[in-house]
mmCIF file of C-alpha atoms and ligand atoms in Angstrom:
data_model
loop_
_atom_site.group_PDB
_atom_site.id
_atom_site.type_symbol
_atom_site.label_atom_id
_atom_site.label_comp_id
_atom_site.label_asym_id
_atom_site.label_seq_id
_atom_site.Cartn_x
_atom_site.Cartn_y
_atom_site.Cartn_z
ATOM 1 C CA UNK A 238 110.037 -218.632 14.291
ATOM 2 C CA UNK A 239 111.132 -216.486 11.931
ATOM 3 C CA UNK A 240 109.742 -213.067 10.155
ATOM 4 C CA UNK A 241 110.027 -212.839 6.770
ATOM 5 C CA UNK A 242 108.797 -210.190 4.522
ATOM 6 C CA UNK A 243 107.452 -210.411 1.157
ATOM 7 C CA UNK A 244 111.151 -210.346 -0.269
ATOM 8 C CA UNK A 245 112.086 -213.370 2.163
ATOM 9 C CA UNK A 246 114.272 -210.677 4.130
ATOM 10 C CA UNK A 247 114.084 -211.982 7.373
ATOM 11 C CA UNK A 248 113.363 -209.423 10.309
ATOM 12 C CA UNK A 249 115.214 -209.349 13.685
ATOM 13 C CA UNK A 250 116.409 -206.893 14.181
ATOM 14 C CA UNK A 251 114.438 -203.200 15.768
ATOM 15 C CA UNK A 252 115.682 -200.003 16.725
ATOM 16 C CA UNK A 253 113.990 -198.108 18.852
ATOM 17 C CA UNK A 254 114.553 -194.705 19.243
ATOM 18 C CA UNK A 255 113.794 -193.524 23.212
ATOM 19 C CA UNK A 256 113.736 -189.730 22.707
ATOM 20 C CA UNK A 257 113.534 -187.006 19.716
ATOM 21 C CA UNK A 258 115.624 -184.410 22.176
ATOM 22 C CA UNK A 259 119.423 -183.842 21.844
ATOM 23 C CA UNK A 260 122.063 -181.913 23.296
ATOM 24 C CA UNK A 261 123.938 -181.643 19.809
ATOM 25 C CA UNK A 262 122.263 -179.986 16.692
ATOM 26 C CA UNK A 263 124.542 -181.918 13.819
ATOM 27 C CA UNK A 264 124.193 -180.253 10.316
ATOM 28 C CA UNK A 265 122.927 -183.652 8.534
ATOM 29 C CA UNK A 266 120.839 -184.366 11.256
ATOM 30 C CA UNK A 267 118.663 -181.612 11.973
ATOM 31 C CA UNK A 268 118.254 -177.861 11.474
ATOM 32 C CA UNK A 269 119.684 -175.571 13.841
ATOM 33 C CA UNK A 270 116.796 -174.577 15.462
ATOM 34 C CA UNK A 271 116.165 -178.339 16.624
ATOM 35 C CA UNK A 272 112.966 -180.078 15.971
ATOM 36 C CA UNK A 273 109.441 -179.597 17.288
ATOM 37 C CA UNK A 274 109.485 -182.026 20.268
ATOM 38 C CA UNK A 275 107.046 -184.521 20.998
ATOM 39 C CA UNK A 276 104.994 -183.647 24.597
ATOM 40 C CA UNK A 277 105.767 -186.124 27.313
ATOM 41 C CA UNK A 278 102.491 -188.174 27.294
ATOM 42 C CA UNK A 279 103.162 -189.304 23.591
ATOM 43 C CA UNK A 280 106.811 -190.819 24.552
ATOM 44 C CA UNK A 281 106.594 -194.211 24.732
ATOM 45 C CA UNK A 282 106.929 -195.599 28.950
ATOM 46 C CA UNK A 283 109.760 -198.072 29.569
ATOM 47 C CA UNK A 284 106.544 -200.034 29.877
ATOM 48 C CA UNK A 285 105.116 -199.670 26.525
ATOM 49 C CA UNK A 286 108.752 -200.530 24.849
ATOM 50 C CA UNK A 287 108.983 -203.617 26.800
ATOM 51 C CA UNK A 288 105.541 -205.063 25.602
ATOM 52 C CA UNK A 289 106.241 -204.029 21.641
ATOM 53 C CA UNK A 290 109.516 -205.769 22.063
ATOM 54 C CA UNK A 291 107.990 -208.650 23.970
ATOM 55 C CA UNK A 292 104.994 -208.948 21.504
ATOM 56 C CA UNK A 293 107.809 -208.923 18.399
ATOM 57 C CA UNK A 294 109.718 -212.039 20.283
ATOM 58 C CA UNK A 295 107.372 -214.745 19.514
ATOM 59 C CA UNK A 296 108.090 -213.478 15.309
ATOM 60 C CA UNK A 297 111.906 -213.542 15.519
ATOM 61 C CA UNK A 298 113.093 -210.652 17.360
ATOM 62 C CA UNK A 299 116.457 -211.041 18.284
ATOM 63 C CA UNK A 300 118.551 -207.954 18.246
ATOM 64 C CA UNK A 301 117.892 -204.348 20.245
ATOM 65 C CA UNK A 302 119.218 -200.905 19.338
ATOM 66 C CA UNK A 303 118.370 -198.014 21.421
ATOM 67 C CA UNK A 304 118.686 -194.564 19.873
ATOM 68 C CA UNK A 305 117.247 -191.315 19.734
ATOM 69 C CA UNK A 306 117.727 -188.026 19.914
ATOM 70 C CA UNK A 307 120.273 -188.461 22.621
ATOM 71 C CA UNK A 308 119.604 -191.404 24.171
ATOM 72 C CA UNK A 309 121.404 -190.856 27.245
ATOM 73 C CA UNK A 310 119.261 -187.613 27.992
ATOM 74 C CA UNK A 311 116.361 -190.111 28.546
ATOM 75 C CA UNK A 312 116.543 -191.003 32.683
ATOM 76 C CA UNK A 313 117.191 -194.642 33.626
ATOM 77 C CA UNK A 314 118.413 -195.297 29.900
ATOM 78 C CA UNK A 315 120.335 -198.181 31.542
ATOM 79 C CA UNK A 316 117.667 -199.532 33.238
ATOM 80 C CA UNK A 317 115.546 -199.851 29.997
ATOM 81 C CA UNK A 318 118.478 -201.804 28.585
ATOM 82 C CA UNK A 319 118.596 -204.329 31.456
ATOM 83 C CA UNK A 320 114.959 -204.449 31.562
ATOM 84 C CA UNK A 321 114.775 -205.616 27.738
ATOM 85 C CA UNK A 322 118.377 -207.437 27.688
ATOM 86 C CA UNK A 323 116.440 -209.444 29.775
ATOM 87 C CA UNK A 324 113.361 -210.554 27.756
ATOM 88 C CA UNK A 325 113.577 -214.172 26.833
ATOM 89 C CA UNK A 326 114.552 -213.923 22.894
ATOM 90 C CA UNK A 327 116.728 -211.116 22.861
ATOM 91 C CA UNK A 328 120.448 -212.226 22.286
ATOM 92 C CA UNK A 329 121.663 -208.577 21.862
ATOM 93 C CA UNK A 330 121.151 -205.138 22.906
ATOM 94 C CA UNK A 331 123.065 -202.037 21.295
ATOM 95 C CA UNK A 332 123.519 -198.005 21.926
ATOM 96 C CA UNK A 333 123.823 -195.701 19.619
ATOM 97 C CA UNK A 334 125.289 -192.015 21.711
ATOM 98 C CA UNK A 335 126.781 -188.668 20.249
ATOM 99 C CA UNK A 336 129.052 -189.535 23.138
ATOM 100 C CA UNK A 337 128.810 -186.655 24.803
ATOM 101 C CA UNK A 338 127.337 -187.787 28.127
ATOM 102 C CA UNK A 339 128.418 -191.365 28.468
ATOM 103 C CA UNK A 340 131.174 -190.461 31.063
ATOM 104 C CA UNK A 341 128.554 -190.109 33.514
ATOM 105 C CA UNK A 342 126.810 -193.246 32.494
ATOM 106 C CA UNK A 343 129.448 -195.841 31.985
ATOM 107 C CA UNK A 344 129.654 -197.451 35.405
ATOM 108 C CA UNK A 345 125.499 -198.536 34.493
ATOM 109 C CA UNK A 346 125.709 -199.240 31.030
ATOM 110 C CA UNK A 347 128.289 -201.926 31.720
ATOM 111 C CA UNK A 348 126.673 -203.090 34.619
ATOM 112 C CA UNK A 349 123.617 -203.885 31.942
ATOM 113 C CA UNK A 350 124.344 -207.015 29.676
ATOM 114 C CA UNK A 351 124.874 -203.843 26.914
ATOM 115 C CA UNK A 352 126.904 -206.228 23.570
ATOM 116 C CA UNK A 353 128.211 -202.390 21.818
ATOM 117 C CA UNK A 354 128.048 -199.078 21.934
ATOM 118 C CA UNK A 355 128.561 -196.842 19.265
ATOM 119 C CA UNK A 356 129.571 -193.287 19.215
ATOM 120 C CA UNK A 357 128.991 -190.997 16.957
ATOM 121 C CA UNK A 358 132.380 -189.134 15.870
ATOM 122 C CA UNK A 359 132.923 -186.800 12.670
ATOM 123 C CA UNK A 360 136.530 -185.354 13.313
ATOM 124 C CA UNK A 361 138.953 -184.812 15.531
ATOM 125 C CA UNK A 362 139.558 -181.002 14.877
ATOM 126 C CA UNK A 363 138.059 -179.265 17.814
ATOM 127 C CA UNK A 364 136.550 -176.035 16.135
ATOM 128 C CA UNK A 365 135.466 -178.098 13.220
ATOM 129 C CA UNK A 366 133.589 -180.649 15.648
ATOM 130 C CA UNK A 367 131.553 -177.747 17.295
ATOM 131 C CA UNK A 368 130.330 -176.496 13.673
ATOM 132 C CA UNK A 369 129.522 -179.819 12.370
ATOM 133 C CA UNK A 370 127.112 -180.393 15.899
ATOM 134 C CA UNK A 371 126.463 -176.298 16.459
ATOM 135 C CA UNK A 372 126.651 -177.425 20.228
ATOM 136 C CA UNK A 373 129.190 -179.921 21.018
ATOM 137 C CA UNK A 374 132.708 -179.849 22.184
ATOM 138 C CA UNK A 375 135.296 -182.710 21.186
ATOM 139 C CA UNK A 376 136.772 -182.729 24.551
ATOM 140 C CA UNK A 377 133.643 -184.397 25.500
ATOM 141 C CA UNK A 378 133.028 -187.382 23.486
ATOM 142 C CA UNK A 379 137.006 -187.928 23.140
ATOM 143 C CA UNK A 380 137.514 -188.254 26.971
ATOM 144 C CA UNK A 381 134.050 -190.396 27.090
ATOM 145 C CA UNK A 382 135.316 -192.428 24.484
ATOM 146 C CA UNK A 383 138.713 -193.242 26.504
ATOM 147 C CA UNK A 384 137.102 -193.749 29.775
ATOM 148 C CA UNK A 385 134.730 -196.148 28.494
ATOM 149 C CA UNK A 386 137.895 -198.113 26.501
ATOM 150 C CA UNK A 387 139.201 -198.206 30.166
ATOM 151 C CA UNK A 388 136.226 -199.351 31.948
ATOM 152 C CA UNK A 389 135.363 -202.144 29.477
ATOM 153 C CA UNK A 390 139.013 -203.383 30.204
ATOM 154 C CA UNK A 391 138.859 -202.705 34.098
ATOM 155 C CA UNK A 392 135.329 -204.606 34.295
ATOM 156 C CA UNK A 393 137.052 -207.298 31.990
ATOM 157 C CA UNK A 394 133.737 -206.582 29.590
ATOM 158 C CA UNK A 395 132.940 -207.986 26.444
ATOM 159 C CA UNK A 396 131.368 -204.506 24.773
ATOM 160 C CA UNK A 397 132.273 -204.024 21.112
ATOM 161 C CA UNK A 398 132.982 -199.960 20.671
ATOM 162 C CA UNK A 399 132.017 -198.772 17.506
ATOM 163 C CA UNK A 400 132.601 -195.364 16.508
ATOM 164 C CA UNK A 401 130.767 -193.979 13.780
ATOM 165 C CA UNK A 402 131.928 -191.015 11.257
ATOM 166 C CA UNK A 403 130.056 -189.418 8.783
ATOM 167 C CA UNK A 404 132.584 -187.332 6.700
ATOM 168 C CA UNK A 405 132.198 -183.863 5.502
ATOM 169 C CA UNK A 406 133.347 -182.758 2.691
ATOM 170 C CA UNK A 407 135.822 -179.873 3.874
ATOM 171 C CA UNK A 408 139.221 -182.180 4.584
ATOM 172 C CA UNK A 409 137.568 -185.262 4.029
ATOM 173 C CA UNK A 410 140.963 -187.226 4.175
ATOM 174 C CA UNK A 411 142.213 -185.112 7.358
ATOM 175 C CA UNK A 412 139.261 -186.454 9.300
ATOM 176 C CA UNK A 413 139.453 -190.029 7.929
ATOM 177 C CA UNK A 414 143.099 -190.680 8.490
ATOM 178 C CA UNK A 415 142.441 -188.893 12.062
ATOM 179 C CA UNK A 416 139.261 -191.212 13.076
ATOM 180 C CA UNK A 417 140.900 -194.426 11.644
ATOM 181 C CA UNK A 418 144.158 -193.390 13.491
ATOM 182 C CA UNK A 419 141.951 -194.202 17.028
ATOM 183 C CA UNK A 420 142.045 -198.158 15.346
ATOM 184 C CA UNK A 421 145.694 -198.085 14.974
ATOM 185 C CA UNK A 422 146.763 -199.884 18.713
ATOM 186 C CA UNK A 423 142.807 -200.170 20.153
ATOM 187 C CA UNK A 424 140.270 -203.228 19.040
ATOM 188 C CA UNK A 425 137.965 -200.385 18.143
ATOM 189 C CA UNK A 426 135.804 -200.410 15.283
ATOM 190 C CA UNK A 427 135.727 -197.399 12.806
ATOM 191 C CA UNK A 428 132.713 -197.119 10.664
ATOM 192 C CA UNK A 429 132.636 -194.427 7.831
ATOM 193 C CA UNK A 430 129.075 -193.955 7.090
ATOM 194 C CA UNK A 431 127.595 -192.234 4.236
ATOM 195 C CA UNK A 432 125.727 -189.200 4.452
ATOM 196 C CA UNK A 433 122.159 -189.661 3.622
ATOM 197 C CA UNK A 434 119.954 -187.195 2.017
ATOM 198 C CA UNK A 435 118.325 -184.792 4.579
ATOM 199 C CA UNK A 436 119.171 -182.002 5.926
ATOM 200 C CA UNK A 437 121.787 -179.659 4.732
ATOM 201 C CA UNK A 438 120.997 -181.298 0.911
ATOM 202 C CA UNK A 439 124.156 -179.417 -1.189
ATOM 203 C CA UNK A 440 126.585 -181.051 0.327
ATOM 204 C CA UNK A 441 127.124 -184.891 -1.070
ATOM 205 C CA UNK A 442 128.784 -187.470 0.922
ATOM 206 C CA UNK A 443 132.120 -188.958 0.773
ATOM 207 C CA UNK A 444 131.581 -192.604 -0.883
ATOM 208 C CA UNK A 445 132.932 -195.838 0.567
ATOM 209 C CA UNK A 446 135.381 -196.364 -2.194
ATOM 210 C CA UNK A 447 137.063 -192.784 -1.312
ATOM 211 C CA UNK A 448 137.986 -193.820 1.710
ATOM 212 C CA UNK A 449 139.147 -197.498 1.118
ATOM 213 C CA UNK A 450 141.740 -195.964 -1.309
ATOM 214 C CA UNK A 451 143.007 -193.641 1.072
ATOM 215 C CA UNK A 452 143.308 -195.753 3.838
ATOM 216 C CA UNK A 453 145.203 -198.449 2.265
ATOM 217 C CA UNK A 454 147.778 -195.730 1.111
ATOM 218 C CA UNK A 455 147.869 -194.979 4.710
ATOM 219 C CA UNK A 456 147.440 -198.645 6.353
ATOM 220 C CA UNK A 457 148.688 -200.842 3.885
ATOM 221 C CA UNK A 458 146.261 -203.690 1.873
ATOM 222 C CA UNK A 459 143.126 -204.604 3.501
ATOM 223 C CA UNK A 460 141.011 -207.431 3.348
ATOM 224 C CA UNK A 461 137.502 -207.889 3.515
ATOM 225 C CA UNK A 462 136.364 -210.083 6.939
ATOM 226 C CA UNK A 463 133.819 -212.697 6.507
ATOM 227 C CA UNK A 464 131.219 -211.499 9.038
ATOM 228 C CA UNK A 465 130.826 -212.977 12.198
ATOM 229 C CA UNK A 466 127.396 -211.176 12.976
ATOM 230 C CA UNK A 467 127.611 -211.745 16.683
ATOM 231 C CA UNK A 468 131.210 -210.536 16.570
ATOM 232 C CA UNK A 469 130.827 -207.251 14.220
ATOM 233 C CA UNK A 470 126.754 -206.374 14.660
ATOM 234 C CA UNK A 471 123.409 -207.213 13.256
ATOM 235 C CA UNK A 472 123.378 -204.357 10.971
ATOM 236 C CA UNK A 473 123.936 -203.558 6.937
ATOM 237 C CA UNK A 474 128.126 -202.835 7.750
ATOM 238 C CA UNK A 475 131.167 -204.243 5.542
ATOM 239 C CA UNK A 476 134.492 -205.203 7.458
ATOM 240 C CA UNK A 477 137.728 -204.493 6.452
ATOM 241 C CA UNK A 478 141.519 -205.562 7.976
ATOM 242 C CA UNK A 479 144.238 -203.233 7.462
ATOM 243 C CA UNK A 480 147.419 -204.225 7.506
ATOM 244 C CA UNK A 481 148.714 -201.812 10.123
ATOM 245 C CA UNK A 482 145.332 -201.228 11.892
ATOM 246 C CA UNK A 483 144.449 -203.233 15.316
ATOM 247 C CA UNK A 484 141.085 -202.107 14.893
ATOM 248 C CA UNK A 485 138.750 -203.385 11.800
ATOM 249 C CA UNK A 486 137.188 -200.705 9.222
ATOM 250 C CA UNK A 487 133.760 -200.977 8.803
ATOM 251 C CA UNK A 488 131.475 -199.114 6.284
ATOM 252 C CA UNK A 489 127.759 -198.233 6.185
ATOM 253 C CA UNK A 490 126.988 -197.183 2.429
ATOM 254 C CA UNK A 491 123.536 -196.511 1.235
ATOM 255 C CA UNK A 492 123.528 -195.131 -1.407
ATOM 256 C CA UNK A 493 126.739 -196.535 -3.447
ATOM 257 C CA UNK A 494 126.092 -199.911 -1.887
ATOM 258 C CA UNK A 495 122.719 -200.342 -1.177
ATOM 259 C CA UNK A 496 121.847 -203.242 0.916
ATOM 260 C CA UNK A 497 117.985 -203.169 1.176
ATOM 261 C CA UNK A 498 117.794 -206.727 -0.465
ATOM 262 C CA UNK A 499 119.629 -207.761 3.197
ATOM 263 C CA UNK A 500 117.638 -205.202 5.562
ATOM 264 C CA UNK A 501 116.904 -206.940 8.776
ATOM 265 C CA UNK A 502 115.072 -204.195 10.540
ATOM 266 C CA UNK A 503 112.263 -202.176 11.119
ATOM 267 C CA UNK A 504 112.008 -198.575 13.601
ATOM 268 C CA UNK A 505 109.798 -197.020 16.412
ATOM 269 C CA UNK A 506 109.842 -193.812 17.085
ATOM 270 C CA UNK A 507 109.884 -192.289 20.222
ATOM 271 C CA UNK A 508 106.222 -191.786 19.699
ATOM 272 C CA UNK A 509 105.389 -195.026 19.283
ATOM 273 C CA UNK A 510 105.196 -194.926 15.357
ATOM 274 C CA UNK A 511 106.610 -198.275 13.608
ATOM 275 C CA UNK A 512 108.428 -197.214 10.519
ATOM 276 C CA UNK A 513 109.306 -200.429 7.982
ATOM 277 C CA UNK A 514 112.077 -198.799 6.351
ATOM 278 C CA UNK A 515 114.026 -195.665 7.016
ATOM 279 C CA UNK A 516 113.273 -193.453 3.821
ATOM 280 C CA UNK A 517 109.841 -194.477 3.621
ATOM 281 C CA UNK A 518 107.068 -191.626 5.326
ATOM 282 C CA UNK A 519 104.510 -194.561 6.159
ATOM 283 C CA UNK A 520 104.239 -195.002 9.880
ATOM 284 C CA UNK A 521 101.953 -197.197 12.112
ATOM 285 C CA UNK A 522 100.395 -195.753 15.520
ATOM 286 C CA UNK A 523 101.579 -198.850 17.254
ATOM 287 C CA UNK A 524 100.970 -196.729 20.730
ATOM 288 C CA UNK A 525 97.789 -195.542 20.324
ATOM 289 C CA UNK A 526 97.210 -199.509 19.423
ATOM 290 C CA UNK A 527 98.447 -199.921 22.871
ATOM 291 C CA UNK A 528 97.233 -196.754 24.961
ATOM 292 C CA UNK A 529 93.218 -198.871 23.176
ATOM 293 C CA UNK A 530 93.993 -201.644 25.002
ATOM 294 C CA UNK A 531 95.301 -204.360 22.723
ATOM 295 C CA UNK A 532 96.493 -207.596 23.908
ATOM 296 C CA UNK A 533 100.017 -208.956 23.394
ATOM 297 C CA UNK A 534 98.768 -212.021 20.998
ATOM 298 C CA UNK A 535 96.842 -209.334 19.332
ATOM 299 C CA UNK A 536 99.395 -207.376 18.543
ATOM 300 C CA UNK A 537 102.026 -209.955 17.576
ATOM 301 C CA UNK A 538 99.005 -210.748 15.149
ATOM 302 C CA UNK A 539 98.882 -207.283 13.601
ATOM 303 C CA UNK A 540 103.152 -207.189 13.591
ATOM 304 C CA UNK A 541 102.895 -209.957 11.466
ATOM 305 C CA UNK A 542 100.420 -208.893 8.915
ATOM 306 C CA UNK A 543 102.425 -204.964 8.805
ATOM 307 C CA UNK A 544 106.096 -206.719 7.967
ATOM 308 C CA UNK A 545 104.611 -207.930 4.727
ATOM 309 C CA UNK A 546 104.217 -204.213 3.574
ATOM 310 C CA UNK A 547 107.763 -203.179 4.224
ATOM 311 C CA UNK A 548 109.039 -201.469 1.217
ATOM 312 C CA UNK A 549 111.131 -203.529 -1.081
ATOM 313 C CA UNK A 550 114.313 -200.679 -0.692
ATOM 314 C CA UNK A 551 114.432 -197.396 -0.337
ATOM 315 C CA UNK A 552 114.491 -194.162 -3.087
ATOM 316 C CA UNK A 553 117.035 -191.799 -2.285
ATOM 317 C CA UNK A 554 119.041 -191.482 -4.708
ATOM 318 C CA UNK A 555 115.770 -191.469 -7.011
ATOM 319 C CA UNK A 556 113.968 -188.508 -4.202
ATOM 320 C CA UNK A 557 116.832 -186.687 -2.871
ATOM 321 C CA UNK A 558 115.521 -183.350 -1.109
ATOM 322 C CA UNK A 559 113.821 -182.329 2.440
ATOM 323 C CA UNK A 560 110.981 -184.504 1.020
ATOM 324 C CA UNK A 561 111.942 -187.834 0.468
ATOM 325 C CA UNK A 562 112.109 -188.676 4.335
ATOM 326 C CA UNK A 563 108.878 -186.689 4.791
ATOM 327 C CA UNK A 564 110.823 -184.132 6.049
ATOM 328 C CA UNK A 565 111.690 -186.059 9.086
ATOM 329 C CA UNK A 566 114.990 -185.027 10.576
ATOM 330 C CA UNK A 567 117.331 -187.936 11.379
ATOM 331 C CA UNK A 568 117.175 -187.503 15.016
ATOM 332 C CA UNK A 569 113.080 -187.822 15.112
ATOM 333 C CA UNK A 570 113.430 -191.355 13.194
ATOM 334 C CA UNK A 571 116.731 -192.520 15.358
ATOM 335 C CA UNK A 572 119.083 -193.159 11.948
HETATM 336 N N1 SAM B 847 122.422 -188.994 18.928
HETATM 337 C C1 SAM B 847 122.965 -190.267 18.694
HETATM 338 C C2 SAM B 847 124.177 -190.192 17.791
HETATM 339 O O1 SAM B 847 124.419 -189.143 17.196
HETATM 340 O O2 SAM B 847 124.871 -191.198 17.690
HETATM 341 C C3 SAM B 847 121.944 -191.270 18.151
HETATM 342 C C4 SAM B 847 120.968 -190.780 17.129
HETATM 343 S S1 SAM B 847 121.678 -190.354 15.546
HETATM 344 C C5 SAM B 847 120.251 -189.900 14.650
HETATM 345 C C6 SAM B 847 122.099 -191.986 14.924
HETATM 346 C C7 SAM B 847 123.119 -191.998 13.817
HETATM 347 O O3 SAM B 847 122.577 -191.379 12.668
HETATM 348 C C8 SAM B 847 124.439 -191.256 14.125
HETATM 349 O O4 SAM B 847 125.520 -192.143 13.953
HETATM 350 C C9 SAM B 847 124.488 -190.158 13.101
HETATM 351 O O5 SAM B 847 125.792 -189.884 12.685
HETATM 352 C C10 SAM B 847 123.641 -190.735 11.984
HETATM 353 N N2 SAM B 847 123.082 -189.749 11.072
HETATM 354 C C11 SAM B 847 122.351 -188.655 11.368
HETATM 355 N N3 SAM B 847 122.001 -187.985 10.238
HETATM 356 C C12 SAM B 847 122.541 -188.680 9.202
HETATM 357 C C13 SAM B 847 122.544 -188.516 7.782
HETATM 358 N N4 SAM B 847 121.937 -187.504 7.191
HETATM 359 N N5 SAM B 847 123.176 -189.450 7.023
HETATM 360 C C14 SAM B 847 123.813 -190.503 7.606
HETATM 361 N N6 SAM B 847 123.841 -190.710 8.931
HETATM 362 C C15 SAM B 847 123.224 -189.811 9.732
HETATM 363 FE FE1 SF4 B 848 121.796 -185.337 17.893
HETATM 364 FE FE2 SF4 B 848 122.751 -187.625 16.990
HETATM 365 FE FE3 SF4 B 848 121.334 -186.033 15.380
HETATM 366 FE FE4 SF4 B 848 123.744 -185.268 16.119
HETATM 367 S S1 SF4 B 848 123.257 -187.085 14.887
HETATM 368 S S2 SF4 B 848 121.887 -183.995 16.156
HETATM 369 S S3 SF4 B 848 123.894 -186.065 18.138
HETATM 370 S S4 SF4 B 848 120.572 -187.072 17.162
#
């Protein structure tokens, strides 16, 4: 079976975002004295994450991405990932990590059925890295990143690496040539992502067509790659092949190329609150649905009716300010 919305879009994809803490404090993401954090009875268990996705199944659900926060703050991350890798239905199961604790984590995550893992990285300057995240240190994520490459090959693993870099402003064209440089000899894939309206307003993103005119100064023509989805993710990214670039170029543009006519997915928040599209502020208490004792039918039921109310796209560009997400930081909604 599959879910389609009003707009025929068809649904399959959920992210699911397992905590609203974080060890970084990124300037786009959230302010800098972090967000008000949810108390520990209204995080979703393992449990209750296993019987949304389980309920979603019989409507189509195919494809998992656990976020956050951090998601690798939350214990047992790994085990939740096994645990729902192995629901009958679900053909893939994605991470999305500042990076910053993986290193201690690898050896489980690959012993999960985990399909990719992306990791979040803005710039390889070292003193610019700490001020974008206000906490972070580049030696971190960089030597994570490298001993998971090495792992992946070690454990002969089929895990697509993503790493994904939303540029700032200040040397724009330092940090992309630096990022896309990781592609040059590694089957890694770089995705430039563009900033989205929320915190830290003044500053405007760097737009997908920037970037694809530098790089091919740098790395020669490019092509565009017919998507293989199970190949390059179940998500709203565009592929590109450099000439001189191992590694493929992906973008994530929202606002120059908006892609909400295509949107596959829908959200829950930590706290159990199903969000249809990202900009939207309309949530549904899908755990206090649970915590009353609904039944798994039931609630595939109710999933069913909700879709058909998922926005028909999203109004940034129309609502930019603190407002137009509710005043949600990106890290409470899991991006
Ligand atoms: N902490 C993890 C991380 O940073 O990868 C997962 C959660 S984070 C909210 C998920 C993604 O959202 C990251 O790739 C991050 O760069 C992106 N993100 C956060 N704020 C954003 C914004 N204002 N515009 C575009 N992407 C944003
Ligand atoms: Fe934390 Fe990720 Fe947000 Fe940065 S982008 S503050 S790492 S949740």
């Amino acid at each position: 079976m599959f879910m389609k919305d009003t707009y025929g879009r068809t649904i399959d994809y959920l992210r699911i975002s397992i905590t609203d803490k974080c060890n970084y404090r990124c300037v786009y993401c959230m302010p800098q004295e972090g967000v008000e954090l949810k108390r520990h009875e209204e995080i979703l268990t393992f449990e209750e994450i296993k019987f949304i996705c389980e309920a979603l199944v019989p409507l189509g659900l195919k494809h998992l991405r656990i976020t956050g926060g951090e998601p690798l703050v939350r214990k047992n991350a790994s085990f939740l990932i096994q645990t729902l890798k192995e629901i009958n239905g679900i053909e893939t199961i994605s991470l999305t990590t500042n990076g910053s604790l993986i290193e201690n984590h690898i050896e489980k995550l690959l012993e999960t059925s985990i399909d990719s893992i992306n990791i979040s990285l803005d710039t390889l300057d070292e003193q610019k890295f700490h001020k974008i995240t206000r906490t972070g240190n580049l030696k971190d994520v960089l030597s994570g990143i490298y001993i998971t490459l090495e792992q992946i090959k070690k454990k002969q693993k089929s895990t697509k690496i993503k790493l994904n870099c939303v540029l700032q402003q200040h040397n724009w064209k330092e940090d992309a040539r630096n990022i896309s440089s990781l592609a040059k000899n590694e089957d890694l894939y770089v995705r430039f992502i563009e900033r989205m309206p929320l915190e830290n307003m003044n500053e405007e993103g760097i737009f997908q067509e920037q970037v694809l005119e530098l790089l091919e100064k740098i790395y020669g023509s490019y092509q565009k790659i017919d998507i293989d989805k199970h190949i390059y993710g179940h998500g709203p990214g565009i592929y590109y092949q450099f000439k001189d670039l191992k590694g493929k170029i992906g973008f994530i543009s929202a606002l120059s190329h908006k892609f909400c006519d295509s949107c596959n997915r829908i959200r829950i928040t930590c706290d159990g609150q199903l969000r249809l599209c990202l900009q939207s502020s309309k949530t549904y208490d899908i755990r206090q649905l649970i915590r009353d004792g609904i039944s798994k039918n039931e609630l595939t039921d109710y999933f069913s009716e909700i879709i058909q109310e998922k926005p028909k796209e999203h109004i940034f560009q129309k609502n930019c300010g603190a407002g137009s997400i509710e005043a949600k930081s990106m890290s409470q909604i899991g991006g």
